[in-house]
PDB file of C-alpha atoms in Angstrom:
ATOM      1  CA  MET V 788     -25.936   8.715  11.036  1.00  0.00           C
ATOM      2  CA  ASP V 789     -25.748  12.518  11.326  1.00  0.00           C
ATOM      3  CA  ASN V 790     -22.277  13.473  10.131  1.00  0.00           C
ATOM      4  CA  SER V 791     -22.827  17.230  10.145  1.00  0.00           C
ATOM      5  CA  LEU V 792     -21.098  17.805  13.500  1.00  0.00           C
ATOM      6  CA  THR V 793     -18.228  15.330  13.204  1.00  0.00           C
ATOM      7  CA  ALA V 794     -14.948  15.282  11.316  1.00  0.00           C
ATOM      8  CA  PRO V 795     -14.837  12.833   8.422  1.00  0.00           C
ATOM      9  CA  ILE V 796     -13.438   9.385   9.157  1.00  0.00           C
ATOM     10  CA  ILE V 797     -11.035   8.276   6.421  1.00  0.00           C
ATOM     11  CA  ASP V 798      -9.802   4.716   5.895  1.00  0.00           C
ATOM     12  CA  ALA V 799      -6.262   5.318   4.626  1.00  0.00           C
ATOM     13  CA  HIS V 800      -5.763   1.848   3.125  1.00  0.00           C
ATOM     14  CA  GLY V 801      -8.542  -0.423   1.925  1.00  0.00           C
ATOM     15  CA  HIS V 802      -9.121  -3.048  -0.743  1.00  0.00           C
ATOM     16  CA  THR V 803     -12.884  -2.654  -1.206  1.00  0.00           C
ATOM     17  CA  LEU V 804     -12.603  -1.677  -4.882  1.00  0.00           C
ATOM     18  CA  ASP V 805     -10.092  -4.443  -5.578  1.00  0.00           C
ATOM     19  CA  LEU V 806     -12.250  -7.085  -3.877  1.00  0.00           C
ATOM     20  CA  ALA V 807     -15.468  -6.016  -5.582  1.00  0.00           C
ATOM     21  CA  PHE V 808     -13.797  -5.968  -9.003  1.00  0.00           C
ATOM     22  CA  LYS V 809     -12.005  -9.302  -8.639  1.00  0.00           C
ATOM     23  CA  SER V 810     -15.074 -11.070  -7.225  1.00  0.00           C
ATOM     24  CA  GLY V 811     -17.393  -9.689  -9.905  1.00  0.00           C
ATOM     25  CA  SER V 812     -19.611  -8.144  -7.219  1.00  0.00           C
ATOM     26  CA  LYS V 813     -21.380  -4.821  -7.241  1.00  0.00           C
ATOM     27  CA  LEU V 814     -19.381  -2.128  -5.486  1.00  0.00           C
ATOM     28  CA  HIS V 815     -22.132  -1.142  -3.063  1.00  0.00           C
ATOM     29  CA  GLN V 816     -22.964  -4.666  -1.859  1.00  0.00           C
ATOM     30  CA  ASP V 817     -21.815  -6.688   1.138  1.00  0.00           C
ATOM     31  CA  LEU V 818     -18.521  -8.304   0.122  1.00  0.00           C
ATOM     32  CA  GLY V 819     -18.309 -10.555   3.171  1.00  0.00           C
ATOM     33  CA  GLY V 820     -14.807  -9.322   3.980  1.00  0.00           C
ATOM     34  CA  LEU V 821     -13.145  -6.929   6.368  1.00  0.00           C
ATOM     35  CA  THR V 822     -14.867  -3.886   4.927  1.00  0.00           C
ATOM     36  CA  ASP V 823     -17.286  -2.865   2.227  1.00  0.00           C
ATOM     37  CA  VAL V 824     -19.559   0.055   1.392  1.00  0.00           C
ATOM     38  CA  PRO V 825     -22.431  -1.017   3.709  1.00  0.00           C
ATOM     39  CA  LEU V 826     -20.041  -1.432   6.667  1.00  0.00           C
ATOM     40  CA  MET V 827     -18.304   1.878   5.984  1.00  0.00           C
ATOM     41  CA  ARG V 828     -21.608   3.736   5.686  1.00  0.00           C
ATOM     42  CA  ALA V 829     -22.877   2.171   8.924  1.00  0.00           C
ATOM     43  CA  GLY V 830     -19.654   3.221  10.682  1.00  0.00           C
ATOM     44  CA  GLY V 831     -19.705   6.771   9.354  1.00  0.00           C
ATOM     45  CA  VAL V 832     -16.603   6.341   7.193  1.00  0.00           C
ATOM     46  CA  ALA V 833     -16.546   9.203   4.688  1.00  0.00           C
ATOM     47  CA  ALA V 834     -13.707   8.031   2.460  1.00  0.00           C
ATOM     48  CA  GLN V 835     -11.396   5.173   1.651  1.00  0.00           C
ATOM     49  CA  LEU V 836      -8.038   5.451  -0.046  1.00  0.00           C
ATOM     50  CA  THR V 837      -8.249   2.447  -2.332  1.00  0.00           C
ATOM     51  CA  ALA V 838      -5.261   0.173  -2.598  1.00  0.00           C
ATOM     52  CA  CYS V 839      -5.598  -1.553  -5.963  1.00  0.00           C
ATOM     53  CA  TRP V 840      -2.786  -4.047  -6.297  1.00  0.00           C
ATOM     54  CA  VAL V 841      -1.821  -5.076  -9.833  1.00  0.00           C
ATOM     55  CA  PRO V 842       1.694  -6.542  -9.883  1.00  0.00           C
ATOM     56  CA  ASP V 843       3.649  -7.080 -13.091  1.00  0.00           C
ATOM     57  CA  ALA V 844       4.353 -10.731 -13.982  1.00  0.00           C
ATOM     58  CA  GLU V 845       7.712  -9.697 -15.470  1.00  0.00           C
ATOM     59  CA  ILE V 846       8.886  -8.682 -12.001  1.00  0.00           C
ATOM     60  CA  GLY V 847       8.133 -12.108 -10.586  1.00  0.00           C
ATOM     61  CA  GLY V 848       5.738 -13.717  -8.198  1.00  0.00           C
ATOM     62  CA  PRO V 849       2.688 -15.884  -8.765  1.00  0.00           C
ATOM     63  CA  HIS V 850       0.110 -13.067  -8.674  1.00  0.00           C
ATOM     64  CA  GLY V 851       1.479 -10.929 -11.490  1.00  0.00           C
ATOM     65  CA  SER V 852      -0.425  -9.730 -14.522  1.00  0.00           C
ATOM     66  CA  ARG V 853       1.125  -9.976 -17.962  1.00  0.00           C
ATOM     67  CA  HIS V 854      -0.617  -6.698 -18.781  1.00  0.00           C
ATOM     68  CA  PRO V 855      -0.735  -4.632 -15.557  1.00  0.00           C
ATOM     69  CA  LEU V 856      -1.766  -1.364 -17.217  1.00  0.00           C
ATOM     70  CA  GLN V 857      -4.727  -3.048 -18.923  1.00  0.00           C
ATOM     71  CA  GLU V 858      -5.757  -4.529 -15.582  1.00  0.00           C
ATOM     72  CA  VAL V 859      -5.544  -1.117 -13.887  1.00  0.00           C
ATOM     73  CA  LEU V 860      -7.675   0.396 -16.665  1.00  0.00           C
ATOM     74  CA  ARG V 861     -10.245  -2.384 -16.219  1.00  0.00           C
ATOM     75  CA  ILE V 862     -10.475  -1.610 -12.493  1.00  0.00           C
ATOM     76  CA  ILE V 863     -10.898   2.118 -13.163  1.00  0.00           C
ATOM     77  CA  ASP V 864     -13.527   1.398 -15.826  1.00  0.00           C
ATOM     78  CA  TYR V 865     -15.343  -0.874 -13.357  1.00  0.00           C
ATOM     79  CA  LEU V 866     -15.348   1.911 -10.733  1.00  0.00           C
ATOM     80  CA  HIS V 867     -16.719   4.496 -13.162  1.00  0.00           C
ATOM     81  CA  ARG V 868     -19.413   2.102 -14.474  1.00  0.00           C
ATOM     82  CA  GLN V 869     -20.465   1.156 -10.944  1.00  0.00           C
ATOM     83  CA  LEU V 870     -20.738   4.800  -9.862  1.00  0.00           C
ATOM     84  CA  GLU V 871     -22.768   5.640 -12.987  1.00  0.00           C
ATOM     85  CA  GLY V 872     -25.236   2.953 -11.860  1.00  0.00           C
ATOM     86  CA  GLU V 873     -26.852   1.983  -8.567  1.00  0.00           C
ATOM     87  CA  ALA V 874     -23.615   2.257  -6.558  1.00  0.00           C
ATOM     88  CA  GLY V 875     -23.666   6.009  -7.249  1.00  0.00           C
ATOM     89  CA  GLU V 876     -26.420   6.304  -4.647  1.00  0.00           C
ATOM     90  CA  TYR V 877     -23.995   5.097  -1.967  1.00  0.00           C
ATOM     91  CA  ALA V 878     -20.508   6.075  -3.145  1.00  0.00           C
ATOM     92  CA  LEU V 879     -18.585   8.559  -5.279  1.00  0.00           C
ATOM     93  CA  LEU V 880     -15.128   9.068  -6.762  1.00  0.00           C
ATOM     94  CA  ALA V 881     -13.187  11.714  -4.840  1.00  0.00           C
ATOM     95  CA  THR V 882     -10.645  13.713  -6.788  1.00  0.00           C
ATOM     96  CA  THR V 883     -10.670  16.700  -4.401  1.00  0.00           C
ATOM     97  CA  ALA V 884     -11.066  17.285  -0.661  1.00  0.00           C
ATOM     98  CA  ASP V 885     -14.455  18.850  -1.443  1.00  0.00           C
ATOM     99  CA  HIS V 886     -15.654  15.480  -2.741  1.00  0.00           C
ATOM    100  CA  ILE V 887     -14.784  13.890   0.612  1.00  0.00           C
ATOM    101  CA  GLU V 888     -16.712  16.632   2.417  1.00  0.00           C
ATOM    102  CA  GLU V 889     -19.647  16.059   0.051  1.00  0.00           C
ATOM    103  CA  ALA V 890     -19.602  12.327   0.805  1.00  0.00           C
ATOM    104  CA  HIS V 891     -19.338  13.020   4.530  1.00  0.00           C
ATOM    105  CA  LYS V 892     -22.369  15.319   4.513  1.00  0.00           C
ATOM    106  CA  SER V 893     -24.475  13.034   2.310  1.00  0.00           C
ATOM    107  CA  GLY V 894     -23.651   9.731   4.034  1.00  0.00           C
ATOM    108  CA  LYS V 895     -21.886   8.336   0.973  1.00  0.00           C
ATOM    109  CA  VAL V 896     -18.432   6.753   0.802  1.00  0.00           C
ATOM    110  CA  ALA V 897     -15.835   8.615  -1.265  1.00  0.00           C
ATOM    111  CA  PHE V 898     -13.287   6.422  -3.018  1.00  0.00           C
ATOM    112  CA  VAL V 899      -9.883   8.072  -3.421  1.00  0.00           C
ATOM    113  CA  LEU V 900      -8.438   6.028  -6.259  1.00  0.00           C
ATOM    114  CA  GLY V 901      -4.944   4.663  -5.739  1.00  0.00           C
ATOM    115  CA  LEU V 902      -2.544   1.925  -6.702  1.00  0.00           C
ATOM    116  CA  GLU V 903      -0.452  -0.214  -4.402  1.00  0.00           C
ATOM    117  CA  GLY V 904       2.716  -0.493  -6.455  1.00  0.00           C
ATOM    118  CA  GLY V 905       3.612   1.515  -9.544  1.00  0.00           C
ATOM    119  CA  ASP V 906       4.264  -1.550 -11.690  1.00  0.00           C
ATOM    120  CA  ALA V 907       1.723  -0.539 -14.355  1.00  0.00           C
ATOM    121  CA  LEU V 908       3.491   2.787 -14.978  1.00  0.00           C
ATOM    122  CA  LYS V 909       6.789   1.197 -16.024  1.00  0.00           C
ATOM    123  CA  GLY V 910       8.248   4.630 -15.249  1.00  0.00           C
ATOM    124  CA  ASP V 911       6.200   6.370 -17.972  1.00  0.00           C
ATOM    125  CA  LEU V 912       5.032   9.841 -16.888  1.00  0.00           C
ATOM    126  CA  SER V 913       2.394   9.971 -19.637  1.00  0.00           C
ATOM    127  CA  VAL V 914       0.762   6.880 -18.108  1.00  0.00           C
ATOM    128  CA  LEU V 915       0.780   8.588 -14.691  1.00  0.00           C
ATOM    129  CA  ARG V 916      -0.832  11.721 -16.150  1.00  0.00           C
ATOM    130  CA  THR V 917      -3.461   9.668 -17.985  1.00  0.00           C
ATOM    131  CA  LEU V 918      -4.346   7.727 -14.833  1.00  0.00           C
ATOM    132  CA  TYR V 919      -4.551  11.039 -12.961  1.00  0.00           C
ATOM    133  CA  ARG V 920      -7.077  12.297 -15.521  1.00  0.00           C
ATOM    134  CA  LEU V 921      -9.106   9.123 -14.892  1.00  0.00           C
ATOM    135  CA  GLY V 922      -9.170   9.846 -11.146  1.00  0.00           C
ATOM    136  CA  LEU V 923      -5.953   8.388  -9.662  1.00  0.00           C
ATOM    137  CA  ARG V 924      -4.909  10.476  -6.653  1.00  0.00           C
ATOM    138  CA  HIS V 925      -2.378   8.366  -4.753  1.00  0.00           C
ATOM    139  CA  LEU V 926       0.294   5.846  -5.611  1.00  0.00           C
ATOM    140  CA  GLY V 927       2.379   3.430  -3.588  1.00  0.00           C
ATOM    141  CA  LEU V 928       5.644   3.354  -5.526  1.00  0.00           C
ATOM    142  CA  VAL V 929       6.406  -0.308  -4.817  1.00  0.00           C
ATOM    143  CA  HIS V 930       4.676  -3.270  -3.237  1.00  0.00           C
ATOM    144  CA  GLU V 931       6.647  -6.460  -3.876  1.00  0.00           C
ATOM    145  CA  GLY V 932       9.990  -6.923  -5.569  1.00  0.00           C
ATOM    146  CA  ARG V 933      11.444  -4.325  -7.896  1.00  0.00           C
ATOM    147  CA  ASN V 934       9.769  -2.197 -10.485  1.00  0.00           C
ATOM    148  CA  ALA V 935      10.880   0.747 -12.609  1.00  0.00           C
ATOM    149  CA  LEU V 936      10.415   3.080  -9.620  1.00  0.00           C
ATOM    150  CA  GLY V 937      12.314   1.279  -6.866  1.00  0.00           C
ATOM    151  CA  THR V 938      12.698  -1.756  -4.625  1.00  0.00           C
ATOM    152  CA  ALA V 939      10.288  -3.120  -2.033  1.00  0.00           C
ATOM    153  CA  THR V 940      11.158  -4.529   1.377  1.00  0.00           C
ATOM    154  CA  GLN V 941      10.040  -7.933   0.125  1.00  0.00           C
ATOM    155  CA  VAL V 942      11.528  -9.428  -3.023  1.00  0.00           C
ATOM    156  CA  TRP V 943      10.822 -12.507  -5.075  1.00  0.00           C
ATOM    157  CA  ASP V 944      13.454 -15.234  -4.967  1.00  0.00           C
ATOM    158  CA  GLY V 945      12.116 -17.584  -7.624  1.00  0.00           C
ATOM    159  CA  PRO V 946       8.616 -18.589  -6.524  1.00  0.00           C
ATOM    160  CA  THR V 947       9.070 -17.496  -2.901  1.00  0.00           C
ATOM    161  CA  MET V 948       8.952 -14.133  -1.183  1.00  0.00           C
ATOM    162  CA  ARG V 949      11.621 -13.031   1.267  1.00  0.00           C
ATOM    163  CA  LEU V 950      12.779  -9.834   2.932  1.00  0.00           C
ATOM    164  CA  TYR V 951      15.184  -7.626   1.016  1.00  0.00           C
ATOM    165  CA  ASP V 952      18.777  -8.209   2.174  1.00  0.00           C
ATOM    166  CA  SER V 953      21.271  -5.433   1.434  1.00  0.00           C
ATOM    167  CA  GLU V 954      24.135  -7.915   1.894  1.00  0.00           C
ATOM    168  CA  VAL V 955      22.911 -10.190  -0.907  1.00  0.00           C
ATOM    169  CA  ASP V 956      20.571  -8.222  -3.157  1.00  0.00           C
ATOM    170  CA  PRO V 957      21.542  -5.530  -5.645  1.00  0.00           C
ATOM    171  CA  PRO V 958      21.306  -2.053  -4.115  1.00  0.00           C
ATOM    172  CA  GLY V 959      17.704  -1.160  -3.403  1.00  0.00           C
ATOM    173  CA  ARG V 960      16.835   2.445  -3.921  1.00  0.00           C
ATOM    174  CA  LEU V 961      14.505   4.859  -5.553  1.00  0.00           C
ATOM    175  CA  THR V 962      15.360   4.845  -9.260  1.00  0.00           C
ATOM    176  CA  GLU V 963      15.728   7.884 -11.501  1.00  0.00           C
ATOM    177  CA  ALA V 964      12.311   7.009 -12.972  1.00  0.00           C
ATOM    178  CA  GLY V 965      10.976   6.884  -9.406  1.00  0.00           C
ATOM    179  CA  ARG V 966      12.327  10.377  -8.732  1.00  0.00           C
ATOM    180  CA  GLN V 967      10.685  11.670 -11.906  1.00  0.00           C
ATOM    181  CA  VAL V 968       7.368  10.040 -10.974  1.00  0.00           C
ATOM    182  CA  ILE V 969       7.493  11.645  -7.509  1.00  0.00           C
ATOM    183  CA  GLY V 970       8.256  15.020  -9.094  1.00  0.00           C
ATOM    184  CA  GLU V 971       5.272  14.696 -11.421  1.00  0.00           C
ATOM    185  CA  MET V 972       3.032  13.484  -8.600  1.00  0.00           C
ATOM    186  CA  ASN V 973       4.023  16.543  -6.566  1.00  0.00           C
ATOM    187  CA  ARG V 974       3.244  18.789  -9.540  1.00  0.00           C
ATOM    188  CA  LEU V 975      -0.182  17.142  -9.940  1.00  0.00           C
ATOM    189  CA  GLY V 976      -0.915  17.242  -6.198  1.00  0.00           C
ATOM    190  CA  MET V 977      -1.012  13.466  -5.697  1.00  0.00           C
ATOM    191  CA  LEU V 978      -0.244  11.576  -2.485  1.00  0.00           C
ATOM    192  CA  VAL V 979       3.077   9.713  -2.605  1.00  0.00           C
ATOM    193  CA  ASP V 980       2.982   6.483  -0.574  1.00  0.00           C
ATOM    194  CA  ILE V 981       6.399   5.067   0.339  1.00  0.00           C
ATOM    195  CA  THR V 982       5.040   2.078   2.261  1.00  0.00           C
ATOM    196  CA  HIS V 983       6.972  -1.133   1.411  1.00  0.00           C
ATOM    197  CA  MET V 984       9.943   0.902   0.089  1.00  0.00           C
ATOM    198  CA  VAL V 985      13.497  -0.162   0.960  1.00  0.00           C
ATOM    199  CA  GLU V 986      15.403   2.465   2.935  1.00  0.00           C
ATOM    200  CA  ALA V 987      18.321   3.585   0.812  1.00  0.00           C
TER     201      ALA V 987
END
């Protein structure tokens, strides 16, 4: 596909990296799901904002990790190792807009590394800065339940998920740690994703 005369197509929320990592597949192979690198390349997609979801078991829910930061680091390591190998022929890590343009012109897929939920940060700005240095460029502050940054529109009630209810639940809002994280993200030039956040 000749992309030289078209604007880049960007998938603003995709789980390709997550799915490849969790299934033990190679990043550039057919994952048999909604989207993958071969499908994106065939459709002329220049970039995908990855949505890696690593919830914290301490917050609740059956999908949580007891060590969310370690899991995030494993995913980032997987991405870097894949791109250093065969997948590097088909994809790249985008940390600037120029990288997306490069992918667009070369027919590769640029992965803009992001997290869906800031659970792994636990409100620690040094963790945010370290993840930024490793390539993180966007962050959804919350996904499910509460974390150190704020409250999501869905909360865990024991083993079940339900919608946040301001009449019953403690006040849901952006926390002071959440404000500090947003301030640091703005300083670094990261995208702040408020999807799933309770209005407060």
